[in-house]
Short mmCIF file of C-alpha atoms in Angstrom, two decimals:
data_model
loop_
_atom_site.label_atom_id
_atom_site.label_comp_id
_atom_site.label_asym_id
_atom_site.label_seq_id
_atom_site.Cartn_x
_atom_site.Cartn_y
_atom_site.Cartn_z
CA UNK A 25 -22.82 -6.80 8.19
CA UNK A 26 -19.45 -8.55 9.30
CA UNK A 27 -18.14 -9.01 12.39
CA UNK A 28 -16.10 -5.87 13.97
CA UNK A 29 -12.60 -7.53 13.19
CA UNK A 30 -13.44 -8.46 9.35
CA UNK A 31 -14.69 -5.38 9.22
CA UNK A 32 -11.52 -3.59 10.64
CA UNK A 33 -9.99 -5.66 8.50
CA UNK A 34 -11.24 -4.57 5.21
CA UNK A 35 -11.16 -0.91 6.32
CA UNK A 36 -7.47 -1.47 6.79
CA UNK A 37 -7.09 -3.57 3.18
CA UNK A 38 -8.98 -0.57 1.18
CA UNK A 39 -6.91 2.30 3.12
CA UNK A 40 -3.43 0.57 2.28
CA UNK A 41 -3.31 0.41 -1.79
CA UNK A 42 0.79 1.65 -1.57
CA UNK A 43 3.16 0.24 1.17
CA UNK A 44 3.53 4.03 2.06
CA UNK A 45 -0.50 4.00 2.87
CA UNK A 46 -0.02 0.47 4.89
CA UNK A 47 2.77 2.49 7.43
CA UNK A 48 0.35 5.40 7.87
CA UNK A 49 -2.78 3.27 8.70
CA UNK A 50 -0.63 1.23 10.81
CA UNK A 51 0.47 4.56 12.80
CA UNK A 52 -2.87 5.70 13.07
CA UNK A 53 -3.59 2.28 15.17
CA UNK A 54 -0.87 2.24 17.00
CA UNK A 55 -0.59 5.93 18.29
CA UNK A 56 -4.30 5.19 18.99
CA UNK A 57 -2.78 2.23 21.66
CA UNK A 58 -0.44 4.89 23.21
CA UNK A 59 2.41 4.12 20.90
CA UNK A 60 4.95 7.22 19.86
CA UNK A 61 7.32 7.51 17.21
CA UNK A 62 11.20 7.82 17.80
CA UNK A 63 13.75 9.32 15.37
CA UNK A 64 16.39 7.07 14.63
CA UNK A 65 18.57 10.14 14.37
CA UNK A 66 17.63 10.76 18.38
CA UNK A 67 19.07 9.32 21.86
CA UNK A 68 15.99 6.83 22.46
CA UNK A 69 14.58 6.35 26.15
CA UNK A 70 15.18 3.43 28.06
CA UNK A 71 11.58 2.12 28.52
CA UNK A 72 8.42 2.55 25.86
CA UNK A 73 5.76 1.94 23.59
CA UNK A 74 7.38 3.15 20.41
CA UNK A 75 7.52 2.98 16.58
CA UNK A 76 10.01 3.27 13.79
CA UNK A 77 9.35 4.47 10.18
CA UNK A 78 11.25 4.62 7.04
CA UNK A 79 9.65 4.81 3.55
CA UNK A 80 7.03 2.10 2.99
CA UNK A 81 8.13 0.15 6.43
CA UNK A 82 7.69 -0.20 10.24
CA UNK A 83 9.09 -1.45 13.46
CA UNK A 84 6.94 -1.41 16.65
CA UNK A 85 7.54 -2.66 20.27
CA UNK A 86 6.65 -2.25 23.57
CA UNK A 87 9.18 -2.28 26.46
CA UNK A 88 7.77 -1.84 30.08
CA UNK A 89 10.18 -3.04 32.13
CA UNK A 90 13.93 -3.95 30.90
CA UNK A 91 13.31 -7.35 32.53
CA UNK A 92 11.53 -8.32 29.34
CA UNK A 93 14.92 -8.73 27.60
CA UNK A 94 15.17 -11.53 29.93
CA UNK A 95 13.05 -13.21 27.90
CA UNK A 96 13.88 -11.91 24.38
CA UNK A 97 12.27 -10.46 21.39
CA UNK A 98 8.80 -12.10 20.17
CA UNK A 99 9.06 -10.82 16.55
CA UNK A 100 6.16 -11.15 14.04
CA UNK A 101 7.67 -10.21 10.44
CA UNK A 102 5.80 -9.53 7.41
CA UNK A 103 5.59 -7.24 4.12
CA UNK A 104 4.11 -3.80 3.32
CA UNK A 105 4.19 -4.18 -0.88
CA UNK A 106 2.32 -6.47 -3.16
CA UNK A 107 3.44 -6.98 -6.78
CA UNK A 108 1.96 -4.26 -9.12
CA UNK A 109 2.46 -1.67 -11.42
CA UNK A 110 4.26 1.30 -11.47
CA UNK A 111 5.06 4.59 -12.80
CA UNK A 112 8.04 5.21 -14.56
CA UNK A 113 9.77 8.63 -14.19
CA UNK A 114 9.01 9.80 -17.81
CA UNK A 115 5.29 7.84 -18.21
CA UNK A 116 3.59 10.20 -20.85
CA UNK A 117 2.74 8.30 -23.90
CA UNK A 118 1.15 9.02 -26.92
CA UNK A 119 0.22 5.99 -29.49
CA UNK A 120 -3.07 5.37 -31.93
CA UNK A 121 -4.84 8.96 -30.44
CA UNK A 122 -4.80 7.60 -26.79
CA UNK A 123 -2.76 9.08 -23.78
CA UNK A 124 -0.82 6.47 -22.08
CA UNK A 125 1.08 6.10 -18.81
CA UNK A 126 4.41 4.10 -18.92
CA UNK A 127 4.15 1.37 -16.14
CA UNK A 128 6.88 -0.94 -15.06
CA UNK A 129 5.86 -4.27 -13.62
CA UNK A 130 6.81 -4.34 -9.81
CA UNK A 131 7.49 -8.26 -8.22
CA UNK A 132 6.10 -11.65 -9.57
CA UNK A 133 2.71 -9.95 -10.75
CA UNK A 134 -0.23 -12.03 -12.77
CA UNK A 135 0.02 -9.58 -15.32
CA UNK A 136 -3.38 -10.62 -17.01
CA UNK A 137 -4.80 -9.96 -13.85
CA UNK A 138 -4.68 -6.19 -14.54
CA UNK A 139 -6.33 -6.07 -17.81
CA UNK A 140 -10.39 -4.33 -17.82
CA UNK A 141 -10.10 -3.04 -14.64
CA UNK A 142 -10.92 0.33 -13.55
CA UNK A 143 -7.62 1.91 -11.83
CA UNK A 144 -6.53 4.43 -9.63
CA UNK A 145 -2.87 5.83 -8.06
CA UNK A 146 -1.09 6.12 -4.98
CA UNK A 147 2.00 6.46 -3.39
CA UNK A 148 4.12 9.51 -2.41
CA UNK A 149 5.85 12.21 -4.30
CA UNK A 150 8.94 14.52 -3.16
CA UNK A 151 8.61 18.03 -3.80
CA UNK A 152 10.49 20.92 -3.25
CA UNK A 153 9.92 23.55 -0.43
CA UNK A 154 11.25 27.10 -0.02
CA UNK A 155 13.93 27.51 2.73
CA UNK A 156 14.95 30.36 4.29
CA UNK A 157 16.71 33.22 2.29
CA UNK A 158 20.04 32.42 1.17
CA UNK A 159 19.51 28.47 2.05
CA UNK A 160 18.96 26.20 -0.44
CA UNK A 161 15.93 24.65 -1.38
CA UNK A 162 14.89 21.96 0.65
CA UNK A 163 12.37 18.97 -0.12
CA UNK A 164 9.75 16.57 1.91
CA UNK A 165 7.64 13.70 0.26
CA UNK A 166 3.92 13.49 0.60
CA UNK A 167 1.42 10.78 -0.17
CA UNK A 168 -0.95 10.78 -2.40
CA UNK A 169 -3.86 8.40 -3.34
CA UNK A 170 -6.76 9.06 -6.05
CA UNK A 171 -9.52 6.78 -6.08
CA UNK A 172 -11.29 7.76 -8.95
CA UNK A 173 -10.90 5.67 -11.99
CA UNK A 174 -8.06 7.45 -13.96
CA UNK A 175 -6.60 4.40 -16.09
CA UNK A 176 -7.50 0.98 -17.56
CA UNK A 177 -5.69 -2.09 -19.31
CA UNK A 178 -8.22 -2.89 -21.96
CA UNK A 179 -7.81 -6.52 -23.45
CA UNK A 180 -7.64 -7.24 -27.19
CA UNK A 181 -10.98 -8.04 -28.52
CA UNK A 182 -11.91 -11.94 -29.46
CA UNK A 183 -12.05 -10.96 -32.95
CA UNK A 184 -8.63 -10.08 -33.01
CA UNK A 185 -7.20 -12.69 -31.57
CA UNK A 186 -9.62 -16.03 -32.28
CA UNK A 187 -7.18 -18.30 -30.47
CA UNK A 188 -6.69 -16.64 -27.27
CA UNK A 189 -9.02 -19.36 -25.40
CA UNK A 190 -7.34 -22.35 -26.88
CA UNK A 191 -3.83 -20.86 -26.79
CA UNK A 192 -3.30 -18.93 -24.23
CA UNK A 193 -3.30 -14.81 -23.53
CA UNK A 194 0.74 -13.78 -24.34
CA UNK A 195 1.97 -10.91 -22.48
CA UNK A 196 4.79 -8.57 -23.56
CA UNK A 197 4.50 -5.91 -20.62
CA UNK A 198 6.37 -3.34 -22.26
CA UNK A 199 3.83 -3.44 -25.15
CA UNK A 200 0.42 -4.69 -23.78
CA UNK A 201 0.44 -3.61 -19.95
CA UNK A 202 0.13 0.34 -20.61
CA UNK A 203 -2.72 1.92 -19.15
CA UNK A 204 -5.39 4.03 -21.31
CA UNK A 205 -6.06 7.34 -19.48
CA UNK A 206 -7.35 9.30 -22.22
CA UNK A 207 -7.63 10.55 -25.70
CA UNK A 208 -5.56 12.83 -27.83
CA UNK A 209 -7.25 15.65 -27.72
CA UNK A 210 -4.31 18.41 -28.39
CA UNK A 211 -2.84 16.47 -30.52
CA UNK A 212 0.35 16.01 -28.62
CA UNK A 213 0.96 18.98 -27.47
CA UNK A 214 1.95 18.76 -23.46
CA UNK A 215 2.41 15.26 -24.20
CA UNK A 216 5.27 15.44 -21.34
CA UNK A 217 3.62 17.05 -18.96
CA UNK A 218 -0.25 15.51 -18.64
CA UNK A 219 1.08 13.04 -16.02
CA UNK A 220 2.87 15.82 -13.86
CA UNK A 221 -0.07 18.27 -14.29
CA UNK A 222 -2.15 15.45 -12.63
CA UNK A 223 -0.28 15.24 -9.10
CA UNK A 224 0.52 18.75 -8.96
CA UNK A 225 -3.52 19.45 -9.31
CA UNK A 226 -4.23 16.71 -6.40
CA UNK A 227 -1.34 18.16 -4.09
CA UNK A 228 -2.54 21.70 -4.90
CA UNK A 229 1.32 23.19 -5.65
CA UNK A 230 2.91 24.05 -8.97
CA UNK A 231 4.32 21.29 -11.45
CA UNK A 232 8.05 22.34 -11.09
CA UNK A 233 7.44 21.56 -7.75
CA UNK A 234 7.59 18.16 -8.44
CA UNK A 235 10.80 16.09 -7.92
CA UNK A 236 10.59 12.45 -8.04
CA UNK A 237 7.58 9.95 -7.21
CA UNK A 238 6.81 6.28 -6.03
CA UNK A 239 3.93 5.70 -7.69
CA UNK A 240 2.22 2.50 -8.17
CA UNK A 241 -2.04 1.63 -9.91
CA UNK A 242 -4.04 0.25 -7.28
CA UNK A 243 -7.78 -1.65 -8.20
CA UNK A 244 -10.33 0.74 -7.15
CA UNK A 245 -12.95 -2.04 -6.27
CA UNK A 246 -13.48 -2.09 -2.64
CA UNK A 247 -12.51 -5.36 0.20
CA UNK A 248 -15.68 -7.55 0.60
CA UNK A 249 -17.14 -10.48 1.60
CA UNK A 250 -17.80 -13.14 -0.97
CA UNK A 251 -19.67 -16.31 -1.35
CA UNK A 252 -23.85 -17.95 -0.15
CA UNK A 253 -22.19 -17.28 3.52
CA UNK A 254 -19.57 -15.20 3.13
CA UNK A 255 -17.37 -17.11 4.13
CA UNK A 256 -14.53 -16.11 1.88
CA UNK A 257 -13.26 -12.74 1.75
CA UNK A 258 -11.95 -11.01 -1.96
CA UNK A 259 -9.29 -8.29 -2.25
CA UNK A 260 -6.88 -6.93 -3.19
CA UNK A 261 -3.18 -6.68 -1.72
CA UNK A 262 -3.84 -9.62 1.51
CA UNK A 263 -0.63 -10.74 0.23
CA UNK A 264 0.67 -8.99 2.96
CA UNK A 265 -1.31 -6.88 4.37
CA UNK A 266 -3.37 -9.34 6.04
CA UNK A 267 -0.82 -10.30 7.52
CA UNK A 268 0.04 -6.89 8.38
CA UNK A 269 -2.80 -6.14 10.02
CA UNK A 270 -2.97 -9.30 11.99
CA UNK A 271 0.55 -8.57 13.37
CA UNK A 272 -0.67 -4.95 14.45
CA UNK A 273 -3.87 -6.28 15.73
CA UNK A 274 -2.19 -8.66 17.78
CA UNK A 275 0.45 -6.32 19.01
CA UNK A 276 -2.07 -4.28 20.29
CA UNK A 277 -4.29 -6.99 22.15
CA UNK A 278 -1.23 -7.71 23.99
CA UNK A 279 -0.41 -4.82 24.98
CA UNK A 280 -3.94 -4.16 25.97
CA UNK A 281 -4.08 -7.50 28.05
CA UNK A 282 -4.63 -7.42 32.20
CA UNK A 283 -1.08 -8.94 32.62
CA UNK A 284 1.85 -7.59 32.06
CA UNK A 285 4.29 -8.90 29.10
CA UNK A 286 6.95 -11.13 29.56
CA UNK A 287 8.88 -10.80 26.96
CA UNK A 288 9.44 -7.97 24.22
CA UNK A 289 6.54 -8.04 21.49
CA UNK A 290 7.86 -6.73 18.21
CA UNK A 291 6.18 -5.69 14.56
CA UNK A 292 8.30 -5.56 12.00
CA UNK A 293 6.84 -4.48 8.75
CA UNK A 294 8.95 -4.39 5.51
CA UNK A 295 9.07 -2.80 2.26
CA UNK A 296 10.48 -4.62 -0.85
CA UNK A 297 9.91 -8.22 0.16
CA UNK A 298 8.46 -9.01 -3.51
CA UNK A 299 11.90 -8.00 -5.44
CA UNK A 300 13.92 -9.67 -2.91
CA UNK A 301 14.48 -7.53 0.23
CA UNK A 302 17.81 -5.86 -0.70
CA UNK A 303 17.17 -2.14 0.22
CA UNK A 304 17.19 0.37 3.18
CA UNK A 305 13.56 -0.82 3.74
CA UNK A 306 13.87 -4.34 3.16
CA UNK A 307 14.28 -7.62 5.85
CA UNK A 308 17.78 -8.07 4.29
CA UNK A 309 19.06 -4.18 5.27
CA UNK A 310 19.93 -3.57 8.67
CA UNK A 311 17.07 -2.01 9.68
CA UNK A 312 15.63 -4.60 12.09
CA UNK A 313 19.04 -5.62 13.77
CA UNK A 314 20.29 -1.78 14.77
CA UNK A 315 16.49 -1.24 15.76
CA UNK A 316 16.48 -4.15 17.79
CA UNK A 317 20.16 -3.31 19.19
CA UNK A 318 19.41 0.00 20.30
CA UNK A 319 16.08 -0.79 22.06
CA UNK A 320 18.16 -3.76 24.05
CA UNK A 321 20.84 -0.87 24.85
CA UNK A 322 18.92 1.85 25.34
CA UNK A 323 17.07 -0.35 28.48
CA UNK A 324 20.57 -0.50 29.69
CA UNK A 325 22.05 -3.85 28.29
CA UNK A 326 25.72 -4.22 27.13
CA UNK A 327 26.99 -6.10 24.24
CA UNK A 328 26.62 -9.88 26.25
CA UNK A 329 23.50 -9.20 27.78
CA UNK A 330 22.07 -8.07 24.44
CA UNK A 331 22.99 -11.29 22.80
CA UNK A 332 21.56 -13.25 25.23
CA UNK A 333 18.22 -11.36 24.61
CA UNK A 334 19.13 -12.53 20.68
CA UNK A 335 19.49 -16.43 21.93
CA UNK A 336 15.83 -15.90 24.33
CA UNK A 337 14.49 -14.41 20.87
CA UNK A 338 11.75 -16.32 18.40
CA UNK A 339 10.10 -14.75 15.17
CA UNK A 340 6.93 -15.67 13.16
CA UNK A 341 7.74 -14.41 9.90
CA UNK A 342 3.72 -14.25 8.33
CA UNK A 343 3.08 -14.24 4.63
CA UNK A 344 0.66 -15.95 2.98
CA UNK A 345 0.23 -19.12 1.94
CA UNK A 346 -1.10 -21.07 -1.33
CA UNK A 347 -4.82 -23.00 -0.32
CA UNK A 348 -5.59 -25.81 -2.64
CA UNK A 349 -6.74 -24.67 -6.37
CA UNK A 350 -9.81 -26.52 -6.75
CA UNK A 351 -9.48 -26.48 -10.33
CA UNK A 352 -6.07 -27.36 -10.23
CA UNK A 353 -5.43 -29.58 -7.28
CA UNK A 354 -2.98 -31.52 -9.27
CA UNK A 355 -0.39 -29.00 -8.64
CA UNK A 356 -0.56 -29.36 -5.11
CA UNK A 357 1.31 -31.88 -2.71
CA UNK A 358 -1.26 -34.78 -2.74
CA UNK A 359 -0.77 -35.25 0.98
CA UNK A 360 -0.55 -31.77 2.15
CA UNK A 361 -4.05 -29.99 0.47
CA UNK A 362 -4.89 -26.56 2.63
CA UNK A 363 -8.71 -25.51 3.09
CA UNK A 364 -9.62 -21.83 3.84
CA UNK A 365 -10.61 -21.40 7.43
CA UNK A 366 -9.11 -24.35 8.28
CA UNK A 367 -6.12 -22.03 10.29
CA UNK A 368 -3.16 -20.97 9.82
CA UNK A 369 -0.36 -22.63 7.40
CA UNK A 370 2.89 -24.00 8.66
CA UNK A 371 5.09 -23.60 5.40
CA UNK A 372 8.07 -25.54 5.37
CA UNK A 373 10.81 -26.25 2.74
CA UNK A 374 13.79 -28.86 2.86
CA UNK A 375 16.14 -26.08 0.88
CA UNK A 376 15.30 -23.67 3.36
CA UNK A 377 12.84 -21.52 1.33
CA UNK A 378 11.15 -20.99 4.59
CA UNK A 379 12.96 -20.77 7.70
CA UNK A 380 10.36 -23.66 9.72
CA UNK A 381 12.42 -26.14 11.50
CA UNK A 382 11.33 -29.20 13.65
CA UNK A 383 12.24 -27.08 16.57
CA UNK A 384 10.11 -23.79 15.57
CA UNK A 385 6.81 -25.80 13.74
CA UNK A 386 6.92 -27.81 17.63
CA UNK A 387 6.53 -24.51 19.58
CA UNK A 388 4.31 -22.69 17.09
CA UNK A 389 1.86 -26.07 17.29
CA UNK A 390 2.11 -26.00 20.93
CA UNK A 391 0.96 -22.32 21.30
CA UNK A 392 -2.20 -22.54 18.79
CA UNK A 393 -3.10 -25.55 20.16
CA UNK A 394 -2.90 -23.67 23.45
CA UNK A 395 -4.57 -20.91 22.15
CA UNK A 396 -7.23 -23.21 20.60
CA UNK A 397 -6.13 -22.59 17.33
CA UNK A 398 -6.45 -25.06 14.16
CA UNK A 399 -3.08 -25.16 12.35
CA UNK A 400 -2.31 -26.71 8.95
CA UNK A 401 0.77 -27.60 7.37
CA UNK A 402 2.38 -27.03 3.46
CA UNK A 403 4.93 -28.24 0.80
CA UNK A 404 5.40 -27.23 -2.22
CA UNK A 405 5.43 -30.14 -4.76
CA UNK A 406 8.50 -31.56 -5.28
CA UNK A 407 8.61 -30.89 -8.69
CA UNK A 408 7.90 -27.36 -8.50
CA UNK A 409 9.84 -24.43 -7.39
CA UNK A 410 9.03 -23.29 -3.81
CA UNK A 411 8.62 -19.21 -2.77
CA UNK A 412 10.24 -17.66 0.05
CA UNK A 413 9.75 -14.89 2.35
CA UNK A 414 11.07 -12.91 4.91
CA UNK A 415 12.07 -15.62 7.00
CA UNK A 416 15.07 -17.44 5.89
CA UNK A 417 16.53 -13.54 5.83
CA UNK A 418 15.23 -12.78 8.99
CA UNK A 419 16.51 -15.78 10.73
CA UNK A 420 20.17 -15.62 9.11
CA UNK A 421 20.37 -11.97 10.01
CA UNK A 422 19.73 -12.56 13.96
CA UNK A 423 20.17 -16.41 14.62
CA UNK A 424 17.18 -16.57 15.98
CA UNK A 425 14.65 -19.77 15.57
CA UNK A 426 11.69 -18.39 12.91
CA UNK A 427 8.62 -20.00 11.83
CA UNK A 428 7.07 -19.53 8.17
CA UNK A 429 3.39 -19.10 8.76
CA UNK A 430 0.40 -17.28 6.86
CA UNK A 431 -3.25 -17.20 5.99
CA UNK A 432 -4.18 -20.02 2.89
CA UNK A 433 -5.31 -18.11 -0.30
CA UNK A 434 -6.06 -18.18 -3.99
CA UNK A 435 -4.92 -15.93 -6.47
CA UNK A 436 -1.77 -14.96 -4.60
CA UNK A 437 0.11 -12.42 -6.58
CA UNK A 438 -3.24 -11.08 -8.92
CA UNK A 439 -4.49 -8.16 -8.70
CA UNK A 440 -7.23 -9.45 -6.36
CA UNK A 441 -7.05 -12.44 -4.25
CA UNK A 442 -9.45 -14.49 -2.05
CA UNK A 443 -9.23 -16.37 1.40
CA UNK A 444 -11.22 -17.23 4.05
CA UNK A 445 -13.25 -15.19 6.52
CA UNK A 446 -12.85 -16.85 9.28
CA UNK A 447 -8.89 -17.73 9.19
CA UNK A 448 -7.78 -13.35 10.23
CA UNK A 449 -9.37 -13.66 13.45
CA UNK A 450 -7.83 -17.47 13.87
CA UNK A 451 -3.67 -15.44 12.80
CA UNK A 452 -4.67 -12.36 15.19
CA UNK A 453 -5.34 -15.29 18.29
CA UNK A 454 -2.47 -17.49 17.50
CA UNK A 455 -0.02 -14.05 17.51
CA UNK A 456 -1.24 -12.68 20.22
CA UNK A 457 -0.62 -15.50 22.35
CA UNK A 458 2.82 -15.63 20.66
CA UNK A 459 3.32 -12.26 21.93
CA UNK A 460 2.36 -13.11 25.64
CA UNK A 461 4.34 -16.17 25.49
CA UNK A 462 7.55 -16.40 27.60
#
């Protein structure tokens, strides 16, 4: 069997397939370490282990003693969502004597990725609930999450399409991404409503119940070990869960530690990162700067004293990052190959795709090296378009020195991806001692 923390880890990876799943498993750990939630419609206490949640994302910190603002925030940023696909609002389809469900493609997905597999849904749905008499109706939103095979992607057969292999598989997704989940049996009768019928059946309440939904396919086959000695790990969504769960994991441990925290240890989970941030959930909203104002006030600090805290702050904004393609090493920096297990990635960018500096790759180096920690370090190739992340946003929206670091990986952005087994534990030892650091 694995070790404990792999094998936390793929509990975690198979209980997350929506970013709405990810923020509930994450609250289950953290009220579990004495963390509560606040409402950010409430007067907030001064002092606290506490947690914030809107839609598919989370803010955590812990707050002992106001003396920690002394000493700033110690953020570790990363993303709830992977790139998938989705439901549209109207997603019945009828075409050749097979039901269909309308999908949109969510983020940078491979889209060929998705094809044969056996799928399943989650995310949540808003319904409507009865008020009082003479109120209007009111509504609440409630996740859902079947894990029985319910659609596939089936891929044109060889036969019809001889060149494939030498050409190429061609994509439309608005054609050749829409799930099977059935046959025509009625003829198309309820063709509108088979979809509907569906969630109202798993969430036990009537179909005109039903208001809206954010529902994405998830791949139903389960986290695992891979390789002669297992040393790689295969699933789906690590892009960023992993790193998700390393930041919570970490937050914890510190917390948990025999001495108390110097500075203020902060998880701040987002929704969105995959499309570009720009929503209430996202790193580019305000969600993390009033959360982070209001704890600092709250404790009792004024406007100066709570941007000093900002000028003692330092984030790690973790995402994953690309390990050398063994089959395609040419597309990698020739001088800057990443091995799995080899420990974390340093990513850095001259155009400011990621936020690492001189300044914040020299501290981040220091602390794994402290904490015994193997680090690598990556470039895109200069003749190919670099990814961001969170942390250029994060970084211009507090002014705060960030470092890009994540977990090396294949596959990023398919519907399953690989990494190595050993590098979680390495991300969970390097943040935690980023959290205890002063």
């Amino acid at each position: 069997p694995p070790p404990s923390e792999i094998a936390d880890l793929l509990t975690f990876l198979d209980a997350s397939p929506s970013p709405f799943h990810a923020v509930a498993s994450t609250v289950q750990r953290l009220e579990a370490a004495g963390f509560t939630a606040l409402d950010e419609r409430e007067t907030w206490p001064r002092t606290g282990r506490h947690y914030v949640t809107r839609g598919g994302s989370l803010v955590a910190w812990a707050l002992d003693d106001p003396a920690q603002l002394d000493e700033g925030f110690r953020l570790v940023g990363a993303h709830t969502d992977s790139p998938n696909l989705r439901i549209k609002p109207h997603p019945d389809v009828l075409r050749a004597g097979y039901r269909q469900l309308g999908v949109e493609v969510y983020g940078g997905a491979l889209w060929n990725s998705w094809l044969d597999r056996d799928l399943g849904l989650s995310g949540r749905v808003t319904v409507q609930v009865d008020g009082d008499p003479g109120e209007p109706v009111g509504t609440t939103t409630r996740l859902i999450r079947i894990d029985r095979p319910l659609l596939r992607i089936p891929q044109l057969a060889i036969h019809l399409d001889r060149g494939v292999n030498e050409n190429g598989l061609k994509l439309n997704p608005q054609q050749h991404l829409v799930p099977v989940w059935g046959l025509d049996h009625e003829h198309g009768h309820s063709a509108h409503n088979a979809f509907v019928d569906v969630l109202a059946e798993e969430l036990s309440i009537g179909a005109a119940d039903i208001l809206a939904w954010d529902i994405m396919v998830h791949d139903l086959t389960p986290a695992a070990l891979l390789g002669r000695r297992a040393e790689l790990l295969s699933s789906a969504r690590l892009d960023n869960l992993l790193s998700c769960w390393a930041g919570q994991e970490a937050l914890v441990h510190a917390v948990t530690g025999p001495a108390s925290l110097p500075c203020v240890p902060v998880i701040c989970l987002f929704d969105h990162e995959e499309i570009g941030s720009e929503s209430a959930t996202g790193a580019a909203g305000s969600l993390l700067p009033t959360i982070l104002e209001r704890v600092a006030l709250a404790a009792g600090a004024d406007r100066d004293a709570w941007l000093r805290t900002l000028a003692h702050s330092r984030c790690v904004s973790a995402d994953s990052a690309h390990a050398t393609h063994p089959n395609y090493a040419e597309r990698h920096e020739p001088n800057h190959h990443i091995t799995p297990n080899a420990g974390p990635v340093i990513k850095a960018n001259s155009n400011v795709r990621y936020a690492t500096d001189a300044e914040s790759a020299g501290w981040f180096k220091v602390l794994c090296d402290f904490e015994d920690v193997p680090t690598q370090e990556f470039v895109v190739r200069t003749d190919l378009a670099c990814g961001s992340t969170i942390g250029p946003i994060t970084a211009a929206r507090l002014g705060i020195p960030t470092v890009d670091v994540g977990v090396a990986q294949l596959s990023m952005h398919s519907a399953r991806e690989l990494c190595g087994a050993a590098d979680p534990a390495y991300f969970v030892r390097a943040l935690t001692g980023f959290f205890r650091s002063a």
